JSON list of C-alpha atoms in Angstrom, two decimals:
[
{"chain": "A", "resi": 1, "resn": "UNK", "atom": "CA", "xyz": [-56.23, 22.98, 55.24]},
{"chain": "A", "resi": 2, "resn": "UNK", "atom": "CA", "xyz": [-57.93, 23.19, 58.64]},
{"chain": "A", "resi": 3, "resn": "UNK", "atom": "CA", "xyz": [-55.59, 22.35, 61.52]},
{"chain": "A", "resi": 4, "resn": "UNK", "atom": "CA", "xyz": [-58.20, 22.80, 64.26]},
{"chain": "A", "resi": 5, "resn": "UNK", "atom": "CA", "xyz": [-60.27, 19.83, 63.05]},
{"chain": "A", "resi": 6, "resn": "UNK", "atom": "CA", "xyz": [-57.32, 17.95, 61.51]},
{"chain": "A", "resi": 7, "resn": "UNK", "atom": "CA", "xyz": [-58.98, 17.86, 58.12]},
{"chain": "A", "resi": 8, "resn": "UNK", "atom": "CA", "xyz": [-57.84, 18.92, 54.66]},
{"chain": "A", "resi": 9, "resn": "UNK", "atom": "CA", "xyz": [-59.57, 19.40, 51.34]},
{"chain": "A", "resi": 10, "resn": "UNK", "atom": "CA", "xyz": [-58.21, 19.07, 47.82]},
{"chain": "A", "resi": 11, "resn": "UNK", "atom": "CA", "xyz": [-60.21, 20.77, 45.06]},
{"chain": "A", "resi": 12, "resn": "UNK", "atom": "CA", "xyz": [-60.26, 20.67, 41.29]},
{"chain": "A", "resi": 13, "resn": "UNK", "atom": "CA", "xyz": [-61.49, 23.98, 39.87]},
{"chain": "A", "resi": 14, "resn": "UNK", "atom": "CA", "xyz": [-62.71, 24.47, 36.30]},
{"chain": "A", "resi": 15, "resn": "UNK", "atom": "CA", "xyz": [-61.53, 27.41, 34.14]},
{"chain": "A", "resi": 16, "resn": "UNK", "atom": "CA", "xyz": [-64.86, 29.17, 34.79]},
{"chain": "A", "resi": 17, "resn": "UNK", "atom": "CA", "xyz": [-64.34, 28.92, 38.56]},
{"chain": "A", "resi": 18, "resn": "UNK", "atom": "CA", "xyz": [-66.82, 26.10, 39.20]},
{"chain": "A", "resi": 19, "resn": "UNK", "atom": "CA", "xyz": [-65.92, 23.27, 41.58]},
{"chain": "A", "resi": 20, "resn": "UNK", "atom": "CA", "xyz": [-65.49, 20.03, 39.66]},
{"chain": "A", "resi": 21, "resn": "UNK", "atom": "CA", "xyz": [-64.77, 17.92, 42.73]},
{"chain": "A", "resi": 22, "resn": "UNK", "atom": "CA", "xyz": [-63.57, 18.17, 46.30]},
{"chain": "A", "resi": 23, "resn": "UNK", "atom": "CA", "xyz": [-61.76, 15.49, 48.28]},
{"chain": "A", "resi": 24, "resn": "UNK", "atom": "CA", "xyz": [-62.03, 15.84, 52.07]},
{"chain": "A", "resi": 25, "resn": "UNK", "atom": "CA", "xyz": [-59.44, 13.88, 54.02]},
{"chain": "A", "resi": 26, "resn": "UNK", "atom": "CA", "xyz": [-58.18, 13.52, 57.56]},
{"chain": "A", "resi": 27, "resn": "UNK", "atom": "CA", "xyz": [-54.88, 14.84, 58.86]},
{"chain": "A", "resi": 28, "resn": "UNK", "atom": "CA", "xyz": [-52.89, 18.04, 58.42]},
{"chain": "A", "resi": 29, "resn": "UNK", "atom": "CA", "xyz": [-49.85, 19.03, 56.41]},
{"chain": "A", "resi": 30, "resn": "UNK", "atom": "CA", "xyz": [-47.58, 20.80, 58.94]},
{"chain": "A", "resi": 31, "resn": "UNK", "atom": "CA", "xyz": [-45.03, 23.41, 57.97]},
{"chain": "A", "resi": 32, "resn": "UNK", "atom": "CA", "xyz": [-45.05, 23.95, 54.23]},
{"chain": "A", "resi": 33, "resn": "UNK", "atom": "CA", "xyz": [-48.03, 22.86, 52.17]},
{"chain": "A", "resi": 34, "resn": "UNK", "atom": "CA", "xyz": [-47.69, 19.64, 50.14]},
{"chain": "A", "resi": 35, "resn": "UNK", "atom": "CA", "xyz": [-46.43, 19.77, 46.58]},
{"chain": "A", "resi": 36, "resn": "UNK", "atom": "CA", "xyz": [-49.21, 19.37, 44.01]},
{"chain": "A", "resi": 37, "resn": "UNK", "atom": "CA", "xyz": [-48.07, 17.27, 41.05]},
{"chain": "A", "resi": 38, "resn": "UNK", "atom": "CA", "xyz": [-50.14, 16.55, 37.92]},
{"chain": "A", "resi": 39, "resn": "UNK", "atom": "CA", "xyz": [-49.20, 13.15, 36.49]},
{"chain": "A", "resi": 40, "resn": "UNK", "atom": "CA", "xyz": [-51.07, 11.92, 33.43]},
{"chain": "A", "resi": 41, "resn": "UNK", "atom": "CA", "xyz": [-54.75, 11.71, 34.40]},
{"chain": "A", "resi": 42, "resn": "UNK", "atom": "CA", "xyz": [-54.05, 12.12, 38.12]},
{"chain": "A", "resi": 43, "resn": "UNK", "atom": "CA", "xyz": [-53.40, 14.99, 40.52]},
{"chain": "A", "resi": 44, "resn": "UNK", "atom": "CA", "xyz": [-51.19, 14.08, 43.47]},
{"chain": "A", "resi": 45, "resn": "UNK", "atom": "CA", "xyz": [-50.18, 15.49, 46.84]},
{"chain": "A", "resi": 46, "resn": "UNK", "atom": "CA", "xyz": [-46.64, 14.80, 48.05]},
{"chain": "A", "resi": 47, "resn": "UNK", "atom": "CA", "xyz": [-45.19, 15.81, 51.40]},
{"chain": "A", "resi": 48, "resn": "UNK", "atom": "CA", "xyz": [-45.51, 15.46, 55.15]},
{"chain": "A", "resi": 49, "resn": "UNK", "atom": "CA", "xyz": [-49.03, 14.62, 56.37]},
{"chain": "A", "resi": 50, "resn": "UNK", "atom": "CA", "xyz": [-49.10, 14.63, 60.18]},
{"chain": "A", "resi": 51, "resn": "UNK", "atom": "CA", "xyz": [-45.84, 12.73, 60.81]},
{"chain": "A", "resi": 52, "resn": "UNK", "atom": "CA", "xyz": [-45.93, 10.56, 57.66]},
{"chain": "A", "resi": 53, "resn": "UNK", "atom": "CA", "xyz": [-44.11, 11.29, 54.42]},
{"chain": "A", "resi": 54, "resn": "UNK", "atom": "CA", "xyz": [-46.67, 10.33, 51.79]},
{"chain": "A", "resi": 55, "resn": "UNK", "atom": "CA", "xyz": [-47.76, 10.57, 48.18]},
{"chain": "A", "resi": 56, "resn": "UNK", "atom": "CA", "xyz": [-51.51, 10.45, 47.50]},
{"chain": "A", "resi": 57, "resn": "UNK", "atom": "CA", "xyz": [-52.90, 10.54, 43.96]},
{"chain": "A", "resi": 58, "resn": "UNK", "atom": "CA", "xyz": [-56.46, 11.33, 42.87]},
{"chain": "A", "resi": 59, "resn": "UNK", "atom": "CA", "xyz": [-58.13, 10.53, 39.57]},
{"chain": "A", "resi": 60, "resn": "UNK", "atom": "CA", "xyz": [-58.51, 13.67, 37.52]},
{"chain": "A", "resi": 61, "resn": "UNK", "atom": "CA", "xyz": [-62.07, 12.89, 36.45]},
{"chain": "A", "resi": 62, "resn": "UNK", "atom": "CA", "xyz": [-63.75, 11.95, 39.75]},
{"chain": "A", "resi": 63, "resn": "UNK", "atom": "CA", "xyz": [-61.25, 12.90, 42.46]},
{"chain": "A", "resi": 64, "resn": "UNK", "atom": "CA", "xyz": [-61.10, 9.34, 43.74]},
{"chain": "A", "resi": 65, "resn": "UNK", "atom": "CA", "xyz": [-58.08, 8.62, 45.97]},
{"chain": "A", "resi": 66, "resn": "UNK", "atom": "CA", "xyz": [-55.64, 5.91, 44.96]},
{"chain": "A", "resi": 67, "resn": "UNK", "atom": "CA", "xyz": [-53.73, 3.89, 47.60]},
{"chain": "A", "resi": 68, "resn": "UNK", "atom": "CA", "xyz": [-51.33, 6.02, 49.65]},
{"chain": "A", "resi": 69, "resn": "UNK", "atom": "CA", "xyz": [-47.57, 5.56, 49.34]},
{"chain": "A", "resi": 70, "resn": "UNK", "atom": "CA", "xyz": [-46.14, 5.90, 52.86]},
{"chain": "A", "resi": 71, "resn": "UNK", "atom": "CA", "xyz": [-42.41, 6.49, 52.66]},
{"chain": "A", "resi": 72, "resn": "UNK", "atom": "CA", "xyz": [-41.64, 7.18, 56.31]},
{"chain": "A", "resi": 73, "resn": "UNK", "atom": "CA", "xyz": [-43.26, 7.59, 59.73]},
{"chain": "A", "resi": 74, "resn": "UNK", "atom": "CA", "xyz": [-42.41, 9.71, 62.75]},
{"chain": "A", "resi": 75, "resn": "UNK", "atom": "CA", "xyz": [-41.06, 12.60, 60.68]},
{"chain": "A", "resi": 76, "resn": "UNK", "atom": "CA", "xyz": [-40.78, 15.96, 62.40]},
{"chain": "A", "resi": 77, "resn": "UNK", "atom": "CA", "xyz": [-41.96, 19.09, 60.57]},
{"chain": "A", "resi": 78, "resn": "UNK", "atom": "CA", "xyz": [-39.14, 20.93, 58.80]},
{"chain": "A", "resi": 79, "resn": "UNK", "atom": "CA", "xyz": [-38.91, 24.35, 57.20]},
{"chain": "A", "resi": 80, "resn": "UNK", "atom": "CA", "xyz": [-37.96, 23.07, 53.73]},
{"chain": "A", "resi": 81, "resn": "UNK", "atom": "CA", "xyz": [-40.83, 22.63, 51.27]},
{"chain": "A", "resi": 82, "resn": "UNK", "atom": "CA", "xyz": [-41.81, 19.37, 49.61]},
{"chain": "A", "resi": 83, "resn": "UNK", "atom": "CA", "xyz": [-39.78, 18.74, 46.45]},
{"chain": "A", "resi": 84, "resn": "UNK", "atom": "CA", "xyz": [-41.69, 16.56, 43.97]},
{"chain": "A", "resi": 85, "resn": "UNK", "atom": "CA", "xyz": [-42.06, 16.29, 40.20]},
{"chain": "A", "resi": 86, "resn": "UNK", "atom": "CA", "xyz": [-43.84, 14.14, 37.64]},
{"chain": "A", "resi": 87, "resn": "UNK", "atom": "CA", "xyz": [-41.67, 11.58, 35.85]},
{"chain": "A", "resi": 88, "resn": "UNK", "atom": "CA", "xyz": [-43.30, 10.52, 32.61]},
{"chain": "A", "resi": 89, "resn": "UNK", "atom": "CA", "xyz": [-47.05, 9.95, 32.77]},
{"chain": "A", "resi": 90, "resn": "UNK", "atom": "CA", "xyz": [-47.24, 7.51, 35.68]},
{"chain": "A", "resi": 91, "resn": "UNK", "atom": "CA", "xyz": [-44.59, 8.25, 38.34]},
{"chain": "A", "resi": 92, "resn": "UNK", "atom": "CA", "xyz": [-43.66, 10.87, 40.93]},
{"chain": "A", "resi": 93, "resn": "UNK", "atom": "CA", "xyz": [-40.17, 11.53, 42.22]},
{"chain": "A", "resi": 94, "resn": "UNK", "atom": "CA", "xyz": [-39.62, 13.36, 45.49]},
{"chain": "A", "resi": 95, "resn": "UNK", "atom": "CA", "xyz": [-36.87, 14.33, 47.89]},
{"chain": "A", "resi": 96, "resn": "UNK", "atom": "CA", "xyz": [-37.61, 14.40, 51.61]},
{"chain": "A", "resi": 97, "resn": "UNK", "atom": "CA", "xyz": [-35.93, 14.44, 55.01]},
{"chain": "A", "resi": 98, "resn": "UNK", "atom": "CA", "xyz": [-36.64, 11.21, 56.90]},
{"chain": "A", "resi": 99, "resn": "UNK", "atom": "CA", "xyz": [-37.20, 10.57, 60.60]},
{"chain": "A", "resi": 100, "resn": "UNK", "atom": "CA", "xyz": [-33.48, 9.76, 61.05]},
{"chain": "A", "resi": 101, "resn": "UNK", "atom": "CA", "xyz": [-32.52, 13.12, 59.47]},
{"chain": "A", "resi": 102, "resn": "UNK", "atom": "CA", "xyz": [-31.38, 11.47, 56.22]},
{"chain": "A", "resi": 103, "resn": "UNK", "atom": "CA", "xyz": [-32.22, 12.90, 52.80]},
{"chain": "A", "resi": 104, "resn": "UNK", "atom": "CA", "xyz": [-34.09, 10.41, 50.59]},
{"chain": "A", "resi": 105, "resn": "UNK", "atom": "CA", "xyz": [-34.75, 10.38, 46.84]},
{"chain": "A", "resi": 106, "resn": "UNK", "atom": "CA", "xyz": [-37.82, 8.25, 46.13]},
{"chain": "A", "resi": 107, "resn": "UNK", "atom": "CA", "xyz": [-39.86, 7.19, 43.12]},
{"chain": "A", "resi": 108, "resn": "UNK", "atom": "CA", "xyz": [-43.50, 6.05, 43.44]},
{"chain": "A", "resi": 109, "resn": "UNK", "atom": "CA", "xyz": [-46.22, 5.18, 40.97]},
{"chain": "A", "resi": 110, "resn": "UNK", "atom": "CA", "xyz": [-49.85, 6.23, 40.84]},
{"chain": "A", "resi": 111, "resn": "UNK", "atom": "CA", "xyz": [-50.98, 3.07, 42.64]},
{"chain": "A", "resi": 112, "resn": "UNK", "atom": "CA", "xyz": [-48.91, 3.95, 45.71]},
{"chain": "A", "resi": 113, "resn": "UNK", "atom": "CA", "xyz": [-46.11, 1.46, 45.02]},
{"chain": "A", "resi": 114, "resn": "UNK", "atom": "CA", "xyz": [-42.66, 2.60, 46.16]},
{"chain": "A", "resi": 115, "resn": "UNK", "atom": "CA", "xyz": [-40.39, 1.79, 43.21]},
{"chain": "A", "resi": 116, "resn": "UNK", "atom": "CA", "xyz": [-37.20, 3.22, 44.67]},
{"chain": "A", "resi": 117, "resn": "UNK", "atom": "CA", "xyz": [-36.11, 4.88, 47.92]},
{"chain": "A", "resi": 118, "resn": "UNK", "atom": "CA", "xyz": [-32.41, 5.79, 48.07]},
{"chain": "A", "resi": 119, "resn": "UNK", "atom": "CA", "xyz": [-30.15, 8.00, 50.21]},
{"chain": "A", "resi": 120, "resn": "UNK", "atom": "CA", "xyz": [-27.80, 9.57, 47.64]},
{"chain": "A", "resi": 121, "resn": "UNK", "atom": "CA", "xyz": [-26.37, 12.45, 49.70]},
{"chain": "A", "resi": 122, "resn": "UNK", "atom": "CA", "xyz": [-23.24, 12.00, 51.80]},
{"chain": "A", "resi": 123, "resn": "UNK", "atom": "CA", "xyz": [-22.79, 13.05, 55.46]},
{"chain": "A", "resi": 124, "resn": "UNK", "atom": "CA", "xyz": [-22.71, 16.82, 55.75]},
{"chain": "A", "resi": 125, "resn": "UNK", "atom": "CA", "xyz": [-24.96, 17.37, 52.72]},
{"chain": "A", "resi": 126, "resn": "UNK", "atom": "CA", "xyz": [-28.63, 18.35, 52.96]},
{"chain": "A", "resi": 127, "resn": "UNK", "atom": "CA", "xyz": [-31.28, 19.19, 50.39]},
{"chain": "A", "resi": 128, "resn": "UNK", "atom": "CA", "xyz": [-31.57, 22.95, 50.91]},
{"chain": "A", "resi": 129, "resn": "UNK", "atom": "CA", "xyz": [-33.17, 23.44, 47.49]},
{"chain": "A", "resi": 130, "resn": "UNK", "atom": "CA", "xyz": [-34.01, 21.01, 44.70]},
{"chain": "A", "resi": 131, "resn": "UNK", "atom": "CA", "xyz": [-35.02, 21.02, 41.05]},
{"chain": "A", "resi": 132, "resn": "UNK", "atom": "CA", "xyz": [-36.27, 17.82, 39.38]},
{"chain": "A", "resi": 133, "resn": "UNK", "atom": "CA", "xyz": [-36.70, 17.65, 35.61]},
{"chain": "A", "resi": 134, "resn": "UNK", "atom": "CA", "xyz": [-39.22, 15.61, 33.64]},
{"chain": "A", "resi": 135, "resn": "UNK", "atom": "CA", "xyz": [-36.96, 12.56, 33.30]},
{"chain": "A", "resi": 136, "resn": "UNK", "atom": "CA", "xyz": [-36.33, 12.35, 37.05]},
{"chain": "A", "resi": 137, "resn": "UNK", "atom": "CA", "xyz": [-32.83, 13.79, 37.29]},
{"chain": "A", "resi": 138, "resn": "UNK", "atom": "CA", "xyz": [-32.31, 16.21, 40.19]},
{"chain": "A", "resi": 139, "resn": "UNK", "atom": "CA", "xyz": [-30.07, 19.16, 40.98]},
{"chain": "A", "resi": 140, "resn": "UNK", "atom": "CA", "xyz": [-29.64, 19.69, 44.72]},
{"chain": "A", "resi": 141, "resn": "UNK", "atom": "CA", "xyz": [-28.18, 22.75, 46.44]},
{"chain": "A", "resi": 142, "resn": "UNK", "atom": "CA", "xyz": [-26.53, 21.19, 49.50]},
{"chain": "A", "resi": 143, "resn": "UNK", "atom": "CA", "xyz": [-25.17, 24.36, 51.14]},
{"chain": "A", "resi": 144, "resn": "UNK", "atom": "CA", "xyz": [-24.50, 28.00, 50.28]},
{"chain": "A", "resi": 145, "resn": "UNK", "atom": "CA", "xyz": [-21.77, 27.18, 47.75]},
{"chain": "A", "resi": 146, "resn": "UNK", "atom": "CA", "xyz": [-22.29, 23.52, 46.72]},
{"chain": "A", "resi": 147, "resn": "UNK", "atom": "CA", "xyz": [-24.58, 21.60, 44.38]},
{"chain": "A", "resi": 148, "resn": "UNK", "atom": "CA", "xyz": [-24.95, 17.93, 43.42]},
{"chain": "A", "resi": 149, "resn": "UNK", "atom": "CA", "xyz": [-26.49, 16.28, 40.36]},
{"chain": "A", "resi": 150, "resn": "UNK", "atom": "CA", "xyz": [-28.47, 13.08, 40.97]},
{"chain": "A", "resi": 151, "resn": "UNK", "atom": "CA", "xyz": [-29.60, 10.65, 38.29]},
{"chain": "A", "resi": 152, "resn": "UNK", "atom": "CA", "xyz": [-33.15, 9.38, 37.96]},
{"chain": "A", "resi": 153, "resn": "UNK", "atom": "CA", "xyz": [-31.97, 6.04, 39.37]},
{"chain": "A", "resi": 154, "resn": "UNK", "atom": "CA", "xyz": [-30.60, 7.71, 42.52]},
{"chain": "A", "resi": 155, "resn": "UNK", "atom": "CA", "xyz": [-26.94, 7.60, 41.50]},
{"chain": "A", "resi": 156, "resn": "UNK", "atom": "CA", "xyz": [-24.66, 10.59, 42.10]},
{"chain": "A", "resi": 157, "resn": "UNK", "atom": "CA", "xyz": [-23.36, 12.57, 39.17]},
{"chain": "A", "resi": 158, "resn": "UNK", "atom": "CA", "xyz": [-21.18, 15.64, 39.55]},
{"chain": "A", "resi": 159, "resn": "UNK", "atom": "CA", "xyz": [-20.66, 17.55, 42.80]},
{"chain": "A", "resi": 160, "resn": "UNK", "atom": "CA", "xyz": [-19.36, 21.09, 42.58]},
{"chain": "A", "resi": 161, "resn": "UNK", "atom": "CA", "xyz": [-18.45, 24.01, 44.83]},
{"chain": "A", "resi": 162, "resn": "UNK", "atom": "CA", "xyz": [-19.26, 27.34, 43.26]},
{"chain": "A", "resi": 163, "resn": "UNK", "atom": "CA", "xyz": [-20.99, 30.63, 43.98]},
{"chain": "A", "resi": 164, "resn": "UNK", "atom": "CA", "xyz": [-20.28, 34.19, 42.87]},
{"chain": "A", "resi": 165, "resn": "UNK", "atom": "CA", "xyz": [-17.98, 35.94, 45.33]},
{"chain": "A", "resi": 166, "resn": "UNK", "atom": "CA", "xyz": [-19.85, 36.90, 48.49]},
{"chain": "A", "resi": 167, "resn": "UNK", "atom": "CA", "xyz": [-23.06, 35.21, 47.33]},
{"chain": "A", "resi": 168, "resn": "UNK", "atom": "CA", "xyz": [-24.98, 32.17, 48.58]},
{"chain": "A", "resi": 169, "resn": "UNK", "atom": "CA", "xyz": [-26.78, 29.66, 46.35]},
{"chain": "A", "resi": 170, "resn": "UNK", "atom": "CA", "xyz": [-30.49, 29.44, 47.08]},
{"chain": "A", "resi": 171, "resn": "UNK", "atom": "CA", "xyz": [-32.35, 28.10, 44.04]},
{"chain": "A", "resi": 172, "resn": "UNK", "atom": "CA", "xyz": [-31.54, 25.63, 41.22]},
{"chain": "A", "resi": 173, "resn": "UNK", "atom": "CA", "xyz": [-33.29, 24.91, 37.94]},
{"chain": "A", "resi": 174, "resn": "UNK", "atom": "CA", "xyz": [-32.49, 21.73, 35.99]},
{"chain": "A", "resi": 175, "resn": "UNK", "atom": "CA", "xyz": [-33.56, 21.60, 32.34]},
{"chain": "A", "resi": 176, "resn": "UNK", "atom": "CA", "xyz": [-34.43, 18.40, 30.53]},
{"chain": "A", "resi": 177, "resn": "UNK", "atom": "CA", "xyz": [-31.28, 18.66, 28.38]},
{"chain": "A", "resi": 178, "resn": "UNK", "atom": "CA", "xyz": [-29.09, 18.42, 31.50]},
{"chain": "A", "resi": 179, "resn": "UNK", "atom": "CA", "xyz": [-28.03, 22.07, 31.63]},
{"chain": "A", "resi": 180, "resn": "UNK", "atom": "CA", "xyz": [-29.05, 24.10, 34.64]},
{"chain": "A", "resi": 181, "resn": "UNK", "atom": "CA", "xyz": [-29.38, 27.52, 36.23]},
{"chain": "A", "resi": 182, "resn": "UNK", "atom": "CA", "xyz": [-28.44, 28.60, 39.74]},
{"chain": "A", "resi": 183, "resn": "UNK", "atom": "CA", "xyz": [-29.74, 31.66, 41.55]},
{"chain": "A", "resi": 184, "resn": "UNK", "atom": "CA", "xyz": [-27.62, 33.15, 44.32]},
{"chain": "A", "resi": 185, "resn": "UNK", "atom": "CA", "xyz": [-27.83, 36.27, 46.42]},
{"chain": "A", "resi": 186, "resn": "UNK", "atom": "CA", "xyz": [-25.45, 38.45, 48.35]},
{"chain": "A", "resi": 187, "resn": "UNK", "atom": "CA", "xyz": [-24.77, 41.89, 46.97]},
{"chain": "A", "resi": 188, "resn": "UNK", "atom": "CA", "xyz": [-27.49, 41.64, 44.37]},
{"chain": "A", "resi": 189, "resn": "UNK", "atom": "CA", "xyz": [-29.03, 38.57, 42.74]},
{"chain": "A", "resi": 190, "resn": "UNK", "atom": "CA", "xyz": [-26.93, 36.40, 40.43]},
{"chain": "A", "resi": 191, "resn": "UNK", "atom": "CA", "xyz": [-28.01, 33.96, 37.73]},
{"chain": "A", "resi": 192, "resn": "UNK", "atom": "CA", "xyz": [-25.41, 31.35, 36.73]},
{"chain": "A", "resi": 193, "resn": "UNK", "atom": "CA", "xyz": [-25.73, 28.98, 33.79]},
{"chain": "A", "resi": 194, "resn": "UNK", "atom": "CA", "xyz": [-24.24, 25.48, 34.25]},
{"chain": "A", "resi": 195, "resn": "UNK", "atom": "CA", "xyz": [-23.45, 23.01, 31.48]},
{"chain": "A", "resi": 196, "resn": "UNK", "atom": "CA", "xyz": [-24.44, 19.33, 31.57]},
{"chain": "A", "resi": 197, "resn": "UNK", "atom": "CA", "xyz": [-21.12, 18.43, 33.27]},
{"chain": "A", "resi": 198, "resn": "UNK", "atom": "CA", "xyz": [-21.74, 20.88, 36.12]},
{"chain": "A", "resi": 199, "resn": "UNK", "atom": "CA", "xyz": [-19.28, 23.56, 34.94]},
{"chain": "A", "resi": 200, "resn": "UNK", "atom": "CA", "xyz": [-20.35, 27.22, 35.30]},
{"chain": "A", "resi": 201, "resn": "UNK", "atom": "CA", "xyz": [-20.52, 28.96, 31.91]},
{"chain": "A", "resi": 202, "resn": "UNK", "atom": "CA", "xyz": [-21.49, 32.51, 32.87]},
{"chain": "A", "resi": 203, "resn": "UNK", "atom": "CA", "xyz": [-22.95, 34.59, 35.68]},
{"chain": "A", "resi": 204, "resn": "UNK", "atom": "CA", "xyz": [-25.26, 37.57, 35.21]},
{"chain": "A", "resi": 205, "resn": "UNK", "atom": "CA", "xyz": [-26.23, 39.99, 37.99]},
{"chain": "A", "resi": 206, "resn": "UNK", "atom": "CA", "xyz": [-29.97, 40.72, 38.05]},
{"chain": "A", "resi": 207, "resn": "UNK", "atom": "CA", "xyz": [-31.62, 43.75, 39.67]},
{"chain": "A", "resi": 208, "resn": "UNK", "atom": "CA", "xyz": [-33.73, 42.80, 42.68]},
{"chain": "A", "resi": 209, "resn": "UNK", "atom": "CA", "xyz": [-37.45, 43.63, 42.62]},
{"chain": "A", "resi": 210, "resn": "UNK", "atom": "CA", "xyz": [-38.18, 47.05, 44.09]},
{"chain": "A", "resi": 211, "resn": "UNK", "atom": "CA", "xyz": [-38.33, 46.95, 47.89]},
{"chain": "A", "resi": 212, "resn": "UNK", "atom": "CA", "xyz": [-36.84, 43.45, 48.21]},
{"chain": "A", "resi": 213, "resn": "UNK", "atom": "CA", "xyz": [-33.58, 43.40, 50.24]},
{"chain": "A", "resi": 214, "resn": "UNK", "atom": "CA", "xyz": [-30.66, 41.13, 49.42]},
{"chain": "A", "resi": 215, "resn": "UNK", "atom": "CA", "xyz": [-31.25, 37.54, 50.49]},
{"chain": "A", "resi": 216, "resn": "UNK", "atom": "CA", "xyz": [-35.04, 37.61, 50.14]},
{"chain": "A", "resi": 217, "resn": "UNK", "atom": "CA", "xyz": [-35.53, 37.16, 46.41]},
{"chain": "A", "resi": 218, "resn": "UNK", "atom": "CA", "xyz": [-37.17, 34.04, 44.99]},
{"chain": "A", "resi": 219, "resn": "UNK", "atom": "CA", "xyz": [-38.01, 32.91, 41.45]},
{"chain": "A", "resi": 220, "resn": "UNK", "atom": "CA", "xyz": [-41.41, 31.17, 41.43]},
{"chain": "A", "resi": 221, "resn": "UNK", "atom": "CA", "xyz": [-40.95, 30.46, 37.73]},
{"chain": "A", "resi": 222, "resn": "UNK", "atom": "CA", "xyz": [-37.87, 29.82, 35.56]},
{"chain": "A", "resi": 223, "resn": "UNK", "atom": "CA", "xyz": [-38.23, 28.77, 31.93]},
{"chain": "A", "resi": 224, "resn": "UNK", "atom": "CA", "xyz": [-35.27, 28.23, 29.63]},
{"chain": "A", "resi": 225, "resn": "UNK", "atom": "CA", "xyz": [-34.66, 27.31, 26.01]},
{"chain": "A", "resi": 226, "resn": "UNK", "atom": "CA", "xyz": [-31.41, 27.00, 24.05]},
{"chain": "A", "resi": 227, "resn": "UNK", "atom": "CA", "xyz": [-31.33, 30.73, 23.30]},
{"chain": "A", "resi": 228, "resn": "UNK", "atom": "CA", "xyz": [-33.19, 32.49, 26.13]},
{"chain": "A", "resi": 229, "resn": "UNK", "atom": "CA", "xyz": [-34.16, 32.40, 29.79]},
{"chain": "A", "resi": 230, "resn": "UNK", "atom": "CA", "xyz": [-37.24, 33.84, 31.49]},
{"chain": "A", "resi": 231, "resn": "UNK", "atom": "CA", "xyz": [-37.00, 34.47, 35.25]},
{"chain": "A", "resi": 232, "resn": "UNK", "atom": "CA", "xyz": [-39.84, 35.75, 37.44]},
{"chain": "A", "resi": 233, "resn": "UNK", "atom": "CA", "xyz": [-38.48, 37.31, 40.65]},
{"chain": "A", "resi": 234, "resn": "UNK", "atom": "CA", "xyz": [-40.43, 38.15, 43.77]},
{"chain": "A", "resi": 235, "resn": "UNK", "atom": "CA", "xyz": [-39.95, 38.25, 47.56]},
{"chain": "A", "resi": 236, "resn": "UNK", "atom": "CA", "xyz": [-39.81, 35.24, 49.87]},
{"chain": "A", "resi": 237, "resn": "UNK", "atom": "CA", "xyz": [-41.15, 37.43, 52.67]},
{"chain": "A", "resi": 238, "resn": "UNK", "atom": "CA", "xyz": [-39.35, 39.52, 55.24]},
{"chain": "A", "resi": 239, "resn": "UNK", "atom": "CA", "xyz": [-39.95, 41.90, 58.10]}
]
């Protein structure tokens, strides 16, 4: 991204490091970079471009841009990242903060058509952290001790208040089977497993990476199966 000339580029790189294609577009992506989502035979960018909340998809073979889905205009940059995920082989679901400071859950297709745009959170809730699974369900951390499950159709499921004593929730992970994991930090880092009804099953305290103070841990990758969980912990930056 190049903010001085208000241009951006989107590249597809081959396994050997060669450039397969480059798309050069106008505009910038302020704050956090857009989410990159691979959907079927397309690669998509979802997030805030200039002051527009958009989803733009590009054909995997040639890098040709499809029509842009513009979900909102006049949006101010925020510190939360873009939350987006592929749903099936032809749709993208995303959560974003609109120009009226309302949290939206939207579904768009590869042609830029907005299939759904709902506001499932209630006053006082915000999308502090989000995990979206492959069927479009979402788990949203709404404050330091609360989380909400949203269905793929935008309906609300369970809403719970829970965090290990003295800890604050900061990262969810929603599996395709409806179970989930929550990371929290306070005195140490805690991993909590949640069943499909939103009930905590167990909490395990994890050692923080060396040199990372409490409150700055982040898991760039969480993978779970019925009998094991893999968590990669690193620092979100401090100092």
